[in-house]
């Protein structure tokens, strides 16, 4: 299982970025994929997750209505569109995957708990 994040960078508050998670080494439809973020001294946060085969998504309260997760099954890629970015969104963003097709309730739990396979991360910095 390989997960490669891209799309991070420096953006001003109020701006947008789109993160990409390119996956390989597994059957894309068999896995749920999520975006997590972490800053030094803080707990890791499950930002958004998607279980494409089940048609379910999860968003943390902190990003609801600002971020959108989507998947392109033809490209085995998951995206995180981040709009109205705030300085508190500054973090290392990680893509992660776990096998399964999850209902909304279970995806909620998995997105909070974490997943089994992880990428190396991409840094997002939002300046005020």
PDB file of N, CA and C in Angstrom, residues 68-125:
ATOM      1  N   UNK A  68     -13.931  19.853   1.296  1.00  0.00           N
ATOM      2  CA  UNK A  68     -14.697  18.841   0.581  1.00  0.00           C
ATOM      3  C   UNK A  68     -13.767  17.710   0.171  1.00  0.00           C
ATOM      4  N   UNK A  69     -14.147  16.496   0.530  1.00  0.00           N
ATOM      5  CA  UNK A  69     -13.373  15.323   0.131  1.00  0.00           C
ATOM      6  C   UNK A  69     -14.045  14.682  -1.069  1.00  0.00           C
ATOM      7  N   UNK A  70     -13.229  14.177  -1.993  1.00  0.00           N
ATOM      8  CA  UNK A  70     -13.766  13.503  -3.170  1.00  0.00           C
ATOM      9  C   UNK A  70     -12.772  12.450  -3.625  1.00  0.00           C
ATOM     10  N   UNK A  71     -13.260  11.540  -4.446  1.00  0.00           N
ATOM     11  CA  UNK A  71     -12.385  10.483  -4.951  1.00  0.00           C
ATOM     12  C   UNK A  71     -12.581  10.319  -6.442  1.00  0.00           C
ATOM     13  N   UNK A  72     -11.505   9.997  -7.110  1.00  0.00           N
ATOM     14  CA  UNK A  72     -11.522   9.697  -8.542  1.00  0.00           C
ATOM     15  C   UNK A  72     -11.065   8.249  -8.676  1.00  0.00           C
ATOM     16  N   UNK A  73     -12.029   7.358  -8.837  1.00  0.00           N
ATOM     17  CA  UNK A  73     -11.694   5.930  -8.870  1.00  0.00           C
ATOM     18  C   UNK A  73     -10.836   5.570 -10.085  1.00  0.00           C
ATOM     19  N   UNK A  74     -11.006   6.304 -11.179  1.00  0.00           N
ATOM     20  CA  UNK A  74     -10.213   6.023 -12.379  1.00  0.00           C
ATOM     21  C   UNK A  74      -8.737   6.334 -12.160  1.00  0.00           C
ATOM     22  N   UNK A  75      -8.475   7.310 -11.290  1.00  0.00           N
ATOM     23  CA  UNK A  75      -7.100   7.718 -11.021  1.00  0.00           C
ATOM     24  C   UNK A  75      -6.587   7.192  -9.685  1.00  0.00           C
ATOM     25  N   UNK A  76      -7.435   6.458  -8.954  1.00  0.00           N
ATOM     26  CA  UNK A  76      -7.052   5.960  -7.619  1.00  0.00           C
ATOM     27  C   UNK A  76      -6.536   7.085  -6.740  1.00  0.00           C
ATOM     28  N   UNK A  77      -7.227   8.182  -6.774  1.00  0.00           N
ATOM     29  CA  UNK A  77      -6.775   9.388  -6.076  1.00  0.00           C
ATOM     30  C   UNK A  77      -7.927   9.982  -5.270  1.00  0.00           C
ATOM     31  N   UNK A  78      -7.585  10.453  -4.096  1.00  0.00           N
ATOM     32  CA  UNK A  78      -8.540  11.170  -3.248  1.00  0.00           C
ATOM     33  C   UNK A  78      -8.068  12.609  -3.107  1.00  0.00           C
ATOM     34  N   UNK A  79      -9.016  13.516  -3.147  1.00  0.00           N
ATOM     35  CA  UNK A  79      -8.714  14.943  -3.061  1.00  0.00           C
ATOM     36  C   UNK A  79      -9.334  15.547  -1.805  1.00  0.00           C
ATOM     37  N   UNK A  80      -8.710  16.595  -1.325  1.00  0.00           N
ATOM     38  CA  UNK A  80      -9.289  17.400  -0.260  1.00  0.00           C
ATOM     39  C   UNK A  80      -9.241  18.855  -0.710  1.00  0.00           C
ATOM     40  N   UNK A  81     -10.388  19.376  -1.084  1.00  0.00           N
ATOM     41  CA  UNK A  81     -10.495  20.785  -1.463  1.00  0.00           C
ATOM     42  C   UNK A  81     -10.691  21.592  -0.195  1.00  0.00           C
ATOM     43  N   UNK A  82      -9.794  22.516   0.048  1.00  0.00           N
ATOM     44  CA  UNK A  82      -9.825  23.315   1.273  1.00  0.00           C
ATOM     45  C   UNK A  82     -10.056  24.772   0.909  1.00  0.00           C
ATOM     46  N   UNK A  83     -11.188  25.296   1.319  1.00  0.00           N
ATOM     47  CA  UNK A  83     -11.553  26.686   1.052  1.00  0.00           C
ATOM     48  C   UNK A  83     -11.619  27.467   2.356  1.00  0.00           C
ATOM     49  N   UNK A  84     -11.617  28.775   2.230  1.00  0.00           N
ATOM     50  CA  UNK A  84     -11.721  29.665   3.397  1.00  0.00           C
ATOM     51  C   UNK A  84     -10.725  29.262   4.483  1.00  0.00           C
ATOM     52  N   UNK A  85      -9.512  29.067   4.070  1.00  0.00           N
ATOM     53  CA  UNK A  85      -8.499  28.577   5.002  1.00  0.00           C
ATOM     54  C   UNK A  85      -8.213  29.594   6.100  1.00  0.00           C
ATOM     55  N   UNK A  86      -7.927  29.058   7.277  1.00  0.00           N
ATOM     56  CA  UNK A  86      -7.638  29.866   8.456  1.00  0.00           C
ATOM     57  C   UNK A  86      -6.236  29.533   8.962  1.00  0.00           C
ATOM     58  N   UNK A  87      -5.622  30.443   9.682  1.00  0.00           N
ATOM     59  CA  UNK A  87      -4.295  30.136  10.237  1.00  0.00           C
ATOM     60  C   UNK A  87      -4.291  28.860  11.074  1.00  0.00           C
ATOM     61  N   UNK A  88      -5.391  28.564  11.748  1.00  0.00           N
ATOM     62  CA  UNK A  88      -5.454  27.353  12.571  1.00  0.00           C
ATOM     63  C   UNK A  88      -5.531  26.076  11.739  1.00  0.00           C
ATOM     64  N   UNK A  89      -5.662  26.195  10.426  1.00  0.00           N
ATOM     65  CA  UNK A  89      -5.592  25.020   9.549  1.00  0.00           C
ATOM     66  C   UNK A  89      -4.147  24.629   9.246  1.00  0.00           C
ATOM     67  N   UNK A  90      -3.206  25.455   9.657  1.00  0.00           N
ATOM     68  CA  UNK A  90      -1.799  25.150   9.436  1.00  0.00           C
ATOM     69  C   UNK A  90      -1.421  23.846  10.127  1.00  0.00           C
ATOM     70  N   UNK A  91      -0.873  22.916   9.365  1.00  0.00           N
ATOM     71  CA  UNK A  91      -0.531  21.597   9.904  1.00  0.00           C
ATOM     72  C   UNK A  91       0.135  20.756   8.825  1.00  0.00           C
ATOM     73  N   UNK A  92       0.691  19.650   9.262  1.00  0.00           N
ATOM     74  CA  UNK A  92       1.105  18.608   8.320  1.00  0.00           C
ATOM     75  C   UNK A  92      -0.138  17.763   8.047  1.00  0.00           C
ATOM     76  N   UNK A  93      -0.461  17.566   6.793  1.00  0.00           N
ATOM     77  CA  UNK A  93      -1.646  16.811   6.415  1.00  0.00           C
ATOM     78  C   UNK A  93      -1.210  15.445   5.880  1.00  0.00           C
ATOM     79  N   UNK A  94      -1.842  14.424   6.417  1.00  0.00           N
ATOM     80  CA  UNK A  94      -1.522  13.051   6.054  1.00  0.00           C
ATOM     81  C   UNK A  94      -2.730  12.372   5.418  1.00  0.00           C
ATOM     82  N   UNK A  95      -2.449  11.573   4.417  1.00  0.00           N
ATOM     83  CA  UNK A  95      -3.457  10.712   3.824  1.00  0.00           C
ATOM     84  C   UNK A  95      -3.289   9.326   4.441  1.00  0.00           C
ATOM     85  N   UNK A  96      -4.398   8.659   4.708  1.00  0.00           N
ATOM     86  CA  UNK A  96      -4.343   7.331   5.311  1.00  0.00           C
ATOM     87  C   UNK A  96      -5.437   6.455   4.725  1.00  0.00           C
ATOM     88  N   UNK A  97      -5.245   5.153   4.839  1.00  0.00           N
ATOM     89  CA  UNK A  97      -6.205   4.219   4.260  1.00  0.00           C
ATOM     90  C   UNK A  97      -6.398   3.022   5.181  1.00  0.00           C
ATOM     91  N   UNK A  98      -7.592   2.458   5.105  1.00  0.00           N
ATOM     92  CA  UNK A  98      -7.886   1.232   5.838  1.00  0.00           C
ATOM     93  C   UNK A  98      -8.896   0.430   5.036  1.00  0.00           C
ATOM     94  N   UNK A  99      -8.751  -0.869   5.092  1.00  0.00           N
ATOM     95  CA  UNK A  99      -9.617  -1.713   4.280  1.00  0.00           C
ATOM     96  C   UNK A  99     -11.016  -1.773   4.869  1.00  0.00           C
ATOM     97  N   UNK A 100     -12.006  -1.651   4.005  1.00  0.00           N
ATOM     98  CA  UNK A 100     -13.390  -1.786   4.458  1.00  0.00           C
ATOM     99  C   UNK A 100     -14.310  -0.815   3.764  1.00  0.00           C
ATOM    100  N   UNK A 101     -15.576  -1.100   3.896  1.00  0.00           N
ATOM    101  CA  UNK A 101     -16.637  -0.240   3.386  1.00  0.00           C
ATOM    102  C   UNK A 101     -17.494   0.113   4.582  1.00  0.00           C
ATOM    103  N   UNK A 102     -17.563   1.393   4.897  1.00  0.00           N
ATOM    104  CA  UNK A 102     -18.069   1.786   6.209  1.00  0.00           C
ATOM    105  C   UNK A 102     -19.320   2.638   6.130  1.00  0.00           C
ATOM    106  N   UNK A 103     -20.247   2.316   7.022  1.00  0.00           N
ATOM    107  CA  UNK A 103     -21.396   3.184   7.215  1.00  0.00           C
ATOM    108  C   UNK A 103     -20.916   4.516   7.769  1.00  0.00           C
ATOM    109  N   UNK A 104     -21.813   5.477   7.800  1.00  0.00           N
ATOM    110  CA  UNK A 104     -21.433   6.804   8.268  1.00  0.00           C
ATOM    111  C   UNK A 104     -20.960   6.758   9.716  1.00  0.00           C
ATOM    112  N   UNK A 105     -21.657   5.993  10.543  1.00  0.00           N
ATOM    113  CA  UNK A 105     -21.303   5.934  11.963  1.00  0.00           C
ATOM    114  C   UNK A 105     -19.920   5.306  12.139  1.00  0.00           C
ATOM    115  N   UNK A 106     -19.671   4.221  11.421  1.00  0.00           N
ATOM    116  CA  UNK A 106     -18.385   3.539  11.568  1.00  0.00           C
ATOM    117  C   UNK A 106     -17.273   4.395  10.967  1.00  0.00           C
ATOM    118  N   UNK A 107     -17.550   5.065   9.846  1.00  0.00           N
ATOM    119  CA  UNK A 107     -16.540   5.928   9.242  1.00  0.00           C
ATOM    120  C   UNK A 107     -16.176   7.060  10.191  1.00  0.00           C
ATOM    121  N   UNK A 108     -17.185   7.576  10.875  1.00  0.00           N
ATOM    122  CA  UNK A 108     -16.951   8.599  11.892  1.00  0.00           C
ATOM    123  C   UNK A 108     -15.925   8.102  12.907  1.00  0.00           C
ATOM    124  N   UNK A 109     -16.136   6.882  13.380  1.00  0.00           N
ATOM    125  CA  UNK A 109     -15.254   6.296  14.380  1.00  0.00           C
ATOM    126  C   UNK A 109     -13.857   6.065  13.817  1.00  0.00           C
ATOM    127  N   UNK A 110     -13.780   5.531  12.588  1.00  0.00           N
ATOM    128  CA  UNK A 110     -12.486   5.261  11.983  1.00  0.00           C
ATOM    129  C   UNK A 110     -11.714   6.553  11.742  1.00  0.00           C
ATOM    130  N   UNK A 111     -12.427   7.588  11.369  1.00  0.00           N
ATOM    131  CA  UNK A 111     -11.761   8.856  11.071  1.00  0.00           C
ATOM    132  C   UNK A 111     -11.234   9.504  12.344  1.00  0.00           C
ATOM    133  N   UNK A 112     -11.849   9.202  13.451  1.00  0.00           N
ATOM    134  CA  UNK A 112     -11.345   9.719  14.729  1.00  0.00           C
ATOM    135  C   UNK A 112     -10.226   8.835  15.260  1.00  0.00           C
ATOM    136  N   UNK A 113     -10.338   7.532  15.029  1.00  0.00           N
ATOM    137  CA  UNK A 113      -9.384   6.576  15.594  1.00  0.00           C
ATOM    138  C   UNK A 113      -8.081   6.541  14.811  1.00  0.00           C
ATOM    139  N   UNK A 114      -8.161   6.686  13.508  1.00  0.00           N
ATOM    140  CA  UNK A 114      -6.983   6.535  12.665  1.00  0.00           C
ATOM    141  C   UNK A 114      -7.134   5.361  11.740  1.00  0.00           C
ATOM    142  N   UNK A 115      -6.170   5.214  10.828  1.00  0.00           N
ATOM    143  CA  UNK A 115      -6.249   4.146   9.841  1.00  0.00           C
ATOM    144  C   UNK A 115      -4.955   3.348   9.821  1.00  0.00           C
ATOM    145  N   UNK A 116      -4.886   2.362   8.926  1.00  0.00           N
ATOM    146  CA  UNK A 116      -3.799   1.380   9.000  1.00  0.00           C
ATOM    147  C   UNK A 116      -2.571   1.739   8.169  1.00  0.00           C
ATOM    148  N   UNK A 117      -2.771   2.461   7.094  1.00  0.00           N
ATOM    149  CA  UNK A 117      -1.660   2.786   6.204  1.00  0.00           C
ATOM    150  C   UNK A 117      -1.581   4.302   6.056  1.00  0.00           C
ATOM    151  N   UNK A 118      -0.352   4.825   6.026  1.00  0.00           N
ATOM    152  CA  UNK A 118      -0.166   6.269   6.062  1.00  0.00           C
ATOM    153  C   UNK A 118       0.824   6.746   5.007  1.00  0.00           C
ATOM    154  N   UNK A 119       0.555   7.938   4.483  1.00  0.00           N
ATOM    155  CA  UNK A 119       1.521   8.611   3.652  1.00  0.00           C
ATOM    156  C   UNK A 119       2.496   9.402   4.505  1.00  0.00           C
ATOM    157  N   UNK A 120       3.399  10.111   3.840  1.00  0.00           N
ATOM    158  CA  UNK A 120       4.435  10.848   4.559  1.00  0.00           C
ATOM    159  C   UNK A 120       4.045  12.278   4.892  1.00  0.00           C
ATOM    160  N   UNK A 121       2.982  12.753   4.302  1.00  0.00           N
ATOM    161  CA  UNK A 121       2.477  14.063   4.675  1.00  0.00           C
ATOM    162  C   UNK A 121       2.837  15.169   3.699  1.00  0.00           C
ATOM    163  N   UNK A 122       2.052  16.229   3.756  1.00  0.00           N
ATOM    164  CA  UNK A 122       2.317  17.447   3.006  1.00  0.00           C
ATOM    165  C   UNK A 122       1.968  18.635   3.902  1.00  0.00           C
ATOM    166  N   UNK A 123       2.826  19.623   3.903  1.00  0.00           N
ATOM    167  CA  UNK A 123       2.675  20.739   4.835  1.00  0.00           C
ATOM    168  C   UNK A 123       1.788  21.826   4.249  1.00  0.00           C
ATOM    169  N   UNK A 124       0.826  22.236   5.041  1.00  0.00           N
ATOM    170  CA  UNK A 124      -0.041  23.366   4.688  1.00  0.00           C
ATOM    171  C   UNK A 124       0.214  24.486   5.698  1.00  0.00           C
ATOM    172  N   UNK A 125       0.540  25.656   5.187  1.00  0.00           N
ATOM    173  CA  UNK A 125       0.776  26.815   6.039  1.00  0.00           C
ATOM    174  C   UNK A 125      -0.144  27.937   5.605  1.00  0.00           C
TER     175      UNK A 125
END
